[in-house]
Each structure stands twice: as structure tokens, then as C-alpha cells.
Amino acid sequence: MRISELSERSGLPVQTIKFYIREGLLPKGTPCAATRAEYDQAHLERLRLIRALREVGDLPVAAIRRIVEALEDEQVSLHDLFGRTQYALGPHASTAGHDPDLQQARDDVDAFLTELGWQVTEQAPARELLAQTLVALRRLGFATGPDELRPYARAAAALAEHETGRLAEDTPRAQAVRGMLVTTVLYEQVLIALHRLAQEDASARRFSGR
Amino acid sequence: MRISELSERSGLPVQTIKFYIREGLLPKGTPCAATRAEYDQAHLERLRLIRALREVGDLPVAAIRRIVEALEDEQVSLHDLFGRTQYALGPHASTAGHDPDLQQARDDVDAFLTELGWQVTEQAPARELLAQTLVALRRLGFATGPDELRPYARAAAALAEHETGRLAEDTPRAQAVRGMLVTTVLYEQVLIALHRLAQEDASARRFSGR
């Protein structure tokens, strides 16, 4: 297809596509005349992924380039590719100085993940998000032991199992990464919205008369 | 107790406590001398709630005053009180103009909540969060029908059931509202963090070799 069709199908302006080619995010098309190049389905998939990384993940070009490089390197497993994408999303915790409460919370997160038997790297940013949230809960006097966390871990594991199971064996890598990104960011919003609606429903059934 | 002890136990400076009294968020203490007043457990609970509404919910004084008024009005049920608090948290959607995709998504949210049989008011802000997220997913070409949403609704309902069940029958109203607020805002963060960690684990087990 021509660049105009690529633009139409990806929903991105021609100038943006040319910018991504210059930045090395998208391979050049196959030249077919002095001023024309031909693009294929892989270009379209790549553009859809870049667009999702920009719009859904809010990632800068440099971060997208690192993901695209891993995408092109067949030595990098799909799991590592998911990891790089998820870790690029953050949260990028700014841990200022030494905080003994935060240290304790990090140790508790480690112990809890060990109890669950989950395979998670030391660098996973969600560890820090969890540790910081535990600190906030404790400062407000709320219990945050394994008994409190387990119901959330169970719900999260069931959803993650469902989400990875949704992915067909032969899905192209760019499409698989885009699916995982969108699941992480947007289905997280779906989950939050439904959680609040479910709380209202549970409260209506239980506390309307109180 | 004296205001100094109230300050120490609530973790709030004396000036802040005096400000809340002036603003009508906290009842005056019982005068016991020309320049002294006595405060009780109810004052402490109220201050802990105000602090959580400020720090966790990030609510302005006017919004806190409306919640506190509902708290003091025994005609307002605990369920309505939870609703006012949750709705004050937002999200406060800015729905600019007429968007047919958003209209469609709102109708779909209505139909889905009807299918679930959940008791949720028309004004619940989480409806709008869900509708806007569905629009974003659809623009990226992702399916968002009831089959896609149901696993998230199931997980959300199980957690909400657990969360409301945690609340003892005789919990004072201020403490119950604080617990629900913290659950909504902070345990939501716990859920997000654990969801990301669970995704990494599920991906490690499934895609390490791909």
C-alpha cells in the first residue's frame, strides 16, 4: 500500500509516519518509483503499536525506540518484550532518602510475592507502587498483612490468567505487545470503574437502611 | 482530652484543628475553663476522617463540609453517605459536546449494569469513567462487549463483597466512611499493583520461550 493508505488505515498523518521513519521507529517502505514506496501489513501493525505506546502509554520516542528494538530482536522472548513495555509505563517511583517504613514495606512485598510463588523480577515497578501504598495504609492505621492482600492477589491472578490466555499462539509480536499494553492500561481503568460500581451495589444491598 | 493530645493522636497540628473548628468541619470541644476545652473520641474519629478525605481523597474543604453534614444527619443512611463520599472523589468527567461514540458507550454501560442487576444511580461517576474507557478501547480496535467485561465485573463484585463484609455492624459512621474511602482509593492501588505483578507472572509462565 501507499503511504496515503497507510496513513488512512493507521489514523496517523503522513508527516507523523515520515517522522517515525526518520526516528528509526518504523522501517522504510520498499522503493517502487523515484518518489514512492510500498508498505505492508507489518508497517501497519507497527504503526498501531507506536500509536498505542504514545496515546495509551504516554511514552516518549526514546522509550518507544527501545521497545521497537526489542521487538525486532528475535532473541528477545515475548515475555521480555512484555516486561520492557510494562516497566516503561512505570510508575517511576522517586524514592527520596532512607525511609524505614518503606524499607519494611518492600520486605513485606518480597515476602508476599514469595508466598504466592509469583515470578516477578526485582526491578518490577509495581513492587514499589505496592510498597508505597502499604506505607500510606499503615500511616492511616489500616492492617495490610497477607490476610488483607490475599483477596486482591487472587482477583488479580484470575484476571491475568484470563488476559494472557486470550492471546492466540500465532499472534504477531507487534500485535501481542499492543494487546498487552492496552490490557494493562485501559482494562485497568475498566477494572477500577467496575470496582467502584460494584462497591456501590454491595453498599446498596447492605447499608441502605443504616 | 485536651487539644494538644487531640493533635498528637490525630497527627494534625493544633492550628489545623482550630481551622477545622472555624470552618465547621469539627464540633467545638466542651468548655472546661476560660481558655480550655475538652475533646472526646468522636472528635478524634472525625479528625481522622477529615485527614483521610484531605490526604487520600484530595478533597477541598467545601466537599468535606458536605460529607460531614451528611455524617451528622442521622436521616442519611450509611449507604448514601458512602455514595456522597465516593461521588465526591470523581472522576469529574468533562464531557465536551456531543460525541456519538460516547453516547453509544454510555448506553452499553447502562445495558451491562442492567444485565448484572447492580444497584447504581444514574449519577455514579464511575459510569462515565467506564464509558470513556470503552470509547478509547474501541478506537484502538479492541472488542469491549459484555463477554470482555464480565470477567472484570466478576472480580470487582467479589472484592466489593469482601470489602463491605469487612465492616462490623456497630462501626461508628465516621470510621465506616473513612474505611470505605481508604478502601476505594488505596486498595484500588493495591489491586492495580498486584494486577501488574500477576500479569508478569502469567507472562513468565506462558511466554518465556516465545
XYZ file of C-alpha atoms in Angstrom:
420
model
C 0.000 0.000 0.000
C 0.992 3.639 -0.479
C 1.828 5.943 2.404
C -1.552 7.675 1.970
C -3.394 4.410 2.568
C -1.082 3.574 5.487
C -2.000 6.969 6.943
C -5.693 6.385 6.457
C -5.645 2.872 7.953
C -3.420 3.732 10.932
C -5.216 7.006 11.658
C -1.872 8.856 11.665
C -0.967 11.845 9.426
C 1.615 11.246 6.653
C 4.021 13.707 8.336
C 3.871 11.672 11.550
C 4.640 8.448 9.668
C 7.637 10.134 7.975
C 8.815 11.362 11.384
C 8.677 7.812 12.800
C 10.718 6.547 9.815
C 13.364 9.266 10.384
C 13.452 8.403 14.113
C 14.012 4.723 13.320
C 10.711 3.578 14.864
C 9.321 2.332 11.557
C 11.294 0.628 8.749
C 11.360 2.371 5.371
C 8.962 1.110 2.720
C 10.142 -0.796 -0.375
C 11.010 1.765 -3.082
C 8.851 1.254 -6.187
C 9.434 4.547 -8.010
C 11.588 7.654 -7.610
C 9.230 9.265 -5.097
C 7.140 6.304 -3.967
C 7.484 3.418 -1.558
C 5.297 0.436 -0.838
C 4.220 -0.519 2.708
C 2.744 -3.759 4.013
C 0.738 -5.197 6.902
C 3.804 -5.261 9.193
C 4.189 -1.491 8.796
C 0.548 -1.051 9.726
C 0.892 -3.254 12.831
C 3.999 -1.363 13.867
C 2.248 1.985 13.475
C -0.722 0.785 15.524
C 1.673 -0.284 18.258
C 3.556 3.037 18.189
C 0.283 4.921 18.330
C -0.850 2.884 21.351
C 2.523 3.405 23.085
C 2.166 7.153 22.531
C -1.511 7.636 23.252
C -2.277 4.933 25.797
C 1.135 4.540 27.418
C 2.132 8.205 27.062
C 5.709 7.081 26.295
C 8.438 9.336 24.834
C 10.078 8.468 21.499
C 13.261 7.186 23.200
C 11.294 4.634 25.252
C 9.369 3.556 22.167
C 12.640 3.067 20.279
C 13.905 0.673 22.956
C 10.696 -1.359 22.744
C 10.837 -1.435 18.933
C 14.456 -2.623 19.034
C 13.488 -5.480 21.338
C 10.565 -6.237 19.027
C 12.915 -6.661 16.060
C 15.389 -8.787 18.002
C 14.094 -12.346 17.743
C 16.444 -13.309 20.618
C 14.219 -11.319 22.951
C 11.322 -13.507 24.116
C 7.752 -12.261 24.083
C 7.854 -12.308 27.878
C 10.877 -9.985 27.981
C 9.187 -7.757 25.448
C 6.068 -7.507 27.639
C 8.298 -6.780 30.598
C 10.162 -3.959 28.869
C 6.865 -2.438 27.794
C 5.217 -2.728 31.195
C 8.289 -1.419 33.029
C 8.499 1.558 30.639
C 4.968 2.501 31.736
C 6.169 2.939 35.300
C 5.246 4.049 37.894
C 8.670 5.674 38.082
C 8.931 5.959 41.838
C 11.057 8.758 43.252
C 12.304 7.226 46.452
C 13.923 10.120 48.281
C 16.352 9.146 51.013
C 16.105 6.348 53.520
C 12.632 5.635 54.888
C 12.494 2.712 57.357
C 8.714 2.277 56.844
C 9.236 1.963 53.107
C 12.102 -0.487 53.620
C 9.841 -2.613 55.806
C 7.028 -2.445 53.242
C 9.417 -3.539 50.466
C 10.462 -6.526 52.539
C 6.806 -7.358 53.131
C 6.120 -7.192 49.377
C 9.066 -9.547 48.760
C 7.768 -11.998 51.362
C 4.227 -11.851 50.000
C 5.336 -12.485 46.400
C 7.429 -15.415 47.646
C 4.388 -16.806 49.455
C 2.369 -16.503 46.230
C 5.176 -18.087 44.228
C 4.912 -15.410 41.530
C 7.778 -14.975 39.063
C 8.483 -11.252 39.191
C 11.859 -9.542 38.717
C 13.471 -7.341 41.362
C 13.060 -4.342 39.043
C 9.295 -4.561 38.526
C 7.988 -1.018 39.210
C 4.684 -2.365 40.533
C 6.610 -3.669 43.579
C 7.379 -0.084 44.534
C 3.798 1.053 43.887
C 2.578 -1.696 46.201
C 5.178 -0.913 48.897
C 4.343 2.817 48.854
C 0.624 2.093 49.077
C 1.217 -0.199 52.060
C 3.098 2.629 53.782
C 0.175 5.019 53.165
C -2.334 2.477 54.511
C -0.255 1.810 57.620
C 0.165 5.505 58.385
C -3.631 5.720 58.420
C -3.769 2.789 60.828
C -5.046 0.112 58.433
C -3.963 -3.524 58.571
C -2.062 -4.627 55.462
C -0.877 -8.131 56.232
C -1.024 -11.125 53.879
C -4.617 -11.809 55.002
C -5.684 -8.375 53.759
C -3.737 -8.641 50.493
C -4.685 -12.200 49.526
C -8.214 -11.486 48.174
C -6.738 -8.810 45.865
C -3.943 -11.118 44.737
C -6.487 -13.833 43.954
C -8.615 -11.460 41.857
C -5.521 -10.109 40.076
C -4.182 -13.589 39.297
C -7.505 -14.748 37.858
C -7.653 -11.710 35.570
C -4.021 -12.028 34.466
C -4.589 -15.685 33.635
C -7.636 -14.729 31.573
C -5.728 -11.931 29.829
C -2.714 -13.975 28.792
C -4.993 -16.853 27.777
C -6.796 -14.516 25.362
C -3.650 -14.221 23.236
C -3.524 -16.692 20.325
C -0.315 -18.688 19.801
C 0.358 -17.211 16.353
C -0.349 -13.531 17.106
C 2.378 -11.354 15.517
C 4.711 -9.849 18.138
C 3.793 -6.200 17.494
C 0.118 -7.027 17.869
C 0.714 -9.120 21.007
C 2.643 -6.276 22.664
C -0.054 -3.785 21.731
C -2.711 -6.065 23.175
C -0.806 -6.450 26.441
C -0.185 -2.696 26.698
C -3.831 -1.862 26.149
C -4.873 -4.552 28.607
C -2.517 -3.188 31.241
C -3.508 0.456 30.882
C -7.111 0.500 29.663
C -8.535 -2.671 31.173
C -7.061 -1.452 34.454
C -9.411 1.548 34.077
C -12.274 -0.830 33.310
C -11.448 -2.736 36.476
C -11.334 0.422 38.597
C -14.649 1.683 37.221
C -16.350 -1.675 37.767
C -14.853 -1.942 41.259
C -16.420 1.385 42.240
C -19.754 0.420 40.711
C -19.621 -2.942 42.498
C -18.883 -1.168 45.797
C -21.961 0.983 45.305
C -24.080 -2.076 44.593
C -22.730 -4.002 47.603
C -23.289 -0.965 49.806
C -26.857 -0.531 48.485
C -27.692 -4.117 49.395
C -26.078 -3.925 52.823
C -26.272 -0.370 54.168
C -29.373 1.271 52.659
C -31.225 1.006 55.951
C -28.339 2.066 58.198
C -8.653 15.089 76.247
C -7.025 18.478 75.646
C -6.436 19.892 72.164
C -2.720 19.090 72.486
C -3.473 15.393 72.976
C -6.037 15.509 70.157
C -3.306 16.966 67.964
C -0.829 14.300 68.960
C -3.252 11.407 68.441
C -4.673 12.650 65.138
C -1.269 13.640 63.761
C -2.624 17.127 62.919
C -1.181 20.454 64.188
C -3.256 22.426 66.740
C -3.672 25.296 64.229
C -5.158 22.880 61.698
C -7.634 21.569 64.270
C -8.666 25.148 65.120
C -9.081 25.871 61.414
C -11.410 22.862 61.027
C -13.490 24.058 64.001
C -13.790 27.552 62.468
C -14.769 26.011 59.123
C -17.483 23.923 60.785
C -15.870 20.582 59.951
C -15.299 19.664 63.594
C -17.639 20.464 66.537
C -16.253 22.671 69.297
C -14.981 20.941 72.438
C -16.827 21.158 75.770
C -15.577 24.274 77.622
C -13.961 23.343 80.939
C -12.131 26.588 81.755
C -11.824 30.099 80.313
C -9.237 29.074 77.732
C -9.640 25.302 77.661
C -11.980 22.783 76.057
C -12.310 19.060 76.397
C -12.442 16.730 73.362
C -13.537 13.101 73.106
C -13.215 10.010 70.939
C -15.793 11.311 68.432
C -13.606 14.366 67.784
C -10.650 12.089 67.154
C -12.613 9.885 64.720
C -13.865 12.963 62.913
C -10.339 14.352 62.568
C -9.049 11.038 61.236
C -11.817 11.086 58.635
C -11.104 14.693 57.636
C -7.426 13.904 57.333
C -8.159 10.914 55.086
C -10.551 12.981 52.947
C -7.823 15.597 52.532
C -4.781 13.384 52.082
C -6.172 10.274 50.429
C -9.181 11.748 48.631
C -7.535 15.120 47.903
C -10.901 16.820 48.568
C -11.390 20.587 49.096
C -12.868 21.901 52.359
C -16.281 22.571 50.729
C -16.625 18.921 49.644
C -15.555 17.742 53.098
C -18.176 20.011 54.700
C -20.929 18.383 52.627
C -19.788 14.917 53.718
C -19.569 15.983 57.357
C -23.099 17.427 57.222
C -24.423 14.136 55.860
C -22.473 12.333 58.584
C -24.243 14.345 61.307
C -27.677 13.883 59.753
C -28.963 10.568 61.081
C -31.650 10.622 58.350
C -28.896 9.989 55.804
C -28.208 6.246 55.574
C -24.694 4.850 55.646
C -25.185 3.854 52.007
C -25.993 7.454 50.979
C -23.019 8.619 52.978
C -20.707 6.215 51.144
C -22.218 7.378 47.859
C -21.645 11.066 48.599
C -18.054 10.328 49.546
C -17.338 8.145 46.529
C -19.012 10.577 44.114
C -17.016 13.477 45.579
C -13.833 11.596 44.648
C -14.813 11.718 40.998
C -13.670 11.247 38.300
C -15.250 14.552 37.350
C -15.689 13.926 33.658
C -15.638 16.936 31.361
C -17.928 15.785 28.597
C -17.371 18.335 25.865
C -20.134 18.487 23.271
C -21.989 15.655 21.643
C -19.944 12.545 20.858
C -21.966 9.727 19.276
C -19.336 7.113 20.265
C -19.565 8.222 23.886
C -23.374 8.173 23.751
C -23.234 4.609 22.458
C -20.746 3.600 25.164
C -22.986 5.102 27.884
C -25.915 3.078 26.575
C -23.725 -0.023 26.605
C -22.717 0.650 30.221
C -26.411 1.023 31.152
C -27.270 -2.254 29.442
C -24.347 -4.066 31.069
C -25.251 -2.850 34.573
C -28.846 -3.928 33.954
C -27.620 -7.373 32.907
C -25.564 -7.585 36.117
C -28.510 -6.377 38.181
C -26.312 -3.902 40.065
C -27.958 -1.089 42.032
C -26.088 2.002 40.838
C -27.512 5.521 40.490
C -27.591 7.425 37.190
C -25.116 9.937 38.652
C -22.334 7.490 39.592
C -19.134 8.999 38.130
C -17.637 5.544 37.549
C -20.242 5.044 34.797
C -18.624 7.864 32.839
C -15.101 6.529 33.509
C -16.187 3.155 32.149
C -17.918 4.665 29.096
C -14.886 6.810 28.219
C -12.551 3.824 28.569
C -14.774 1.763 26.270
C -14.548 4.551 23.662
C -10.735 4.531 23.913
C -10.612 0.728 23.564
C -12.929 0.770 20.551
C -10.940 3.474 18.773
C -7.923 1.168 19.079
C -9.942 -1.670 17.566
C -10.474 -3.756 20.713
C -13.658 -5.686 21.423
C -15.482 -4.424 24.519
C -18.724 -6.378 24.602
C -20.300 -7.977 27.688
C -18.125 -11.088 27.157
C -14.980 -8.977 27.538
C -16.298 -7.045 30.532
C -17.787 -9.935 32.506
C -14.514 -11.336 33.977
C -13.672 -7.851 35.311
C -17.171 -7.400 36.722
C -16.909 -10.769 38.461
C -13.562 -9.897 40.062
C -14.844 -6.450 41.081
C -18.018 -7.868 42.622
C -16.106 -10.456 44.666
C -13.802 -7.752 46.049
C -16.652 -5.348 46.823
C -18.495 -8.119 48.651
C -15.368 -8.843 50.690
C -14.826 -5.125 51.404
C -18.328 -4.386 52.640
C -18.362 -7.639 54.617
C -15.252 -6.468 56.487
C -17.227 -3.658 58.125
C -18.631 -4.560 61.551
C -22.302 -3.782 62.250
C -21.516 -1.393 65.085
C -18.677 0.597 63.470
C -19.202 4.333 64.145
C -20.270 6.218 60.994
C -17.148 8.414 60.727
C -14.928 5.356 60.977
C -17.030 3.401 58.456
C -16.827 6.234 55.915
C -13.090 6.532 56.419
C -12.680 2.796 55.905
C -14.692 2.876 52.692
C -12.777 5.907 51.378
C -9.416 4.304 52.049
C -10.597 1.045 50.516
C -11.763 2.836 47.387
C -8.638 4.908 46.855
C -5.752 2.932 48.371
C -6.867 -0.674 47.937
C -7.540 0.283 44.317
C -3.781 0.995 44.101
C -3.062 -2.339 45.756
C -5.243 -4.029 43.158
C -3.513 -2.254 40.263
C -0.047 -3.127 41.574
C -0.976 -6.775 42.123
C -2.633 -6.935 38.707
C 0.605 -5.824 37.036
C 2.662 -8.272 39.075
C 0.209 -11.063 38.254
C 0.469 -10.200 34.557
C 4.237 -10.517 34.759
C 3.945 -13.880 36.476
C 1.363 -15.189 33.971
C 3.536 -13.969 31.105
C 6.653 -15.610 32.601
C 4.880 -18.951 32.781
C 3.427 -18.699 29.276
C 5.731 -16.649 27.074
C 9.293 -17.055 28.374
C 10.182 -19.286 25.455
C 8.451 -17.282 22.742
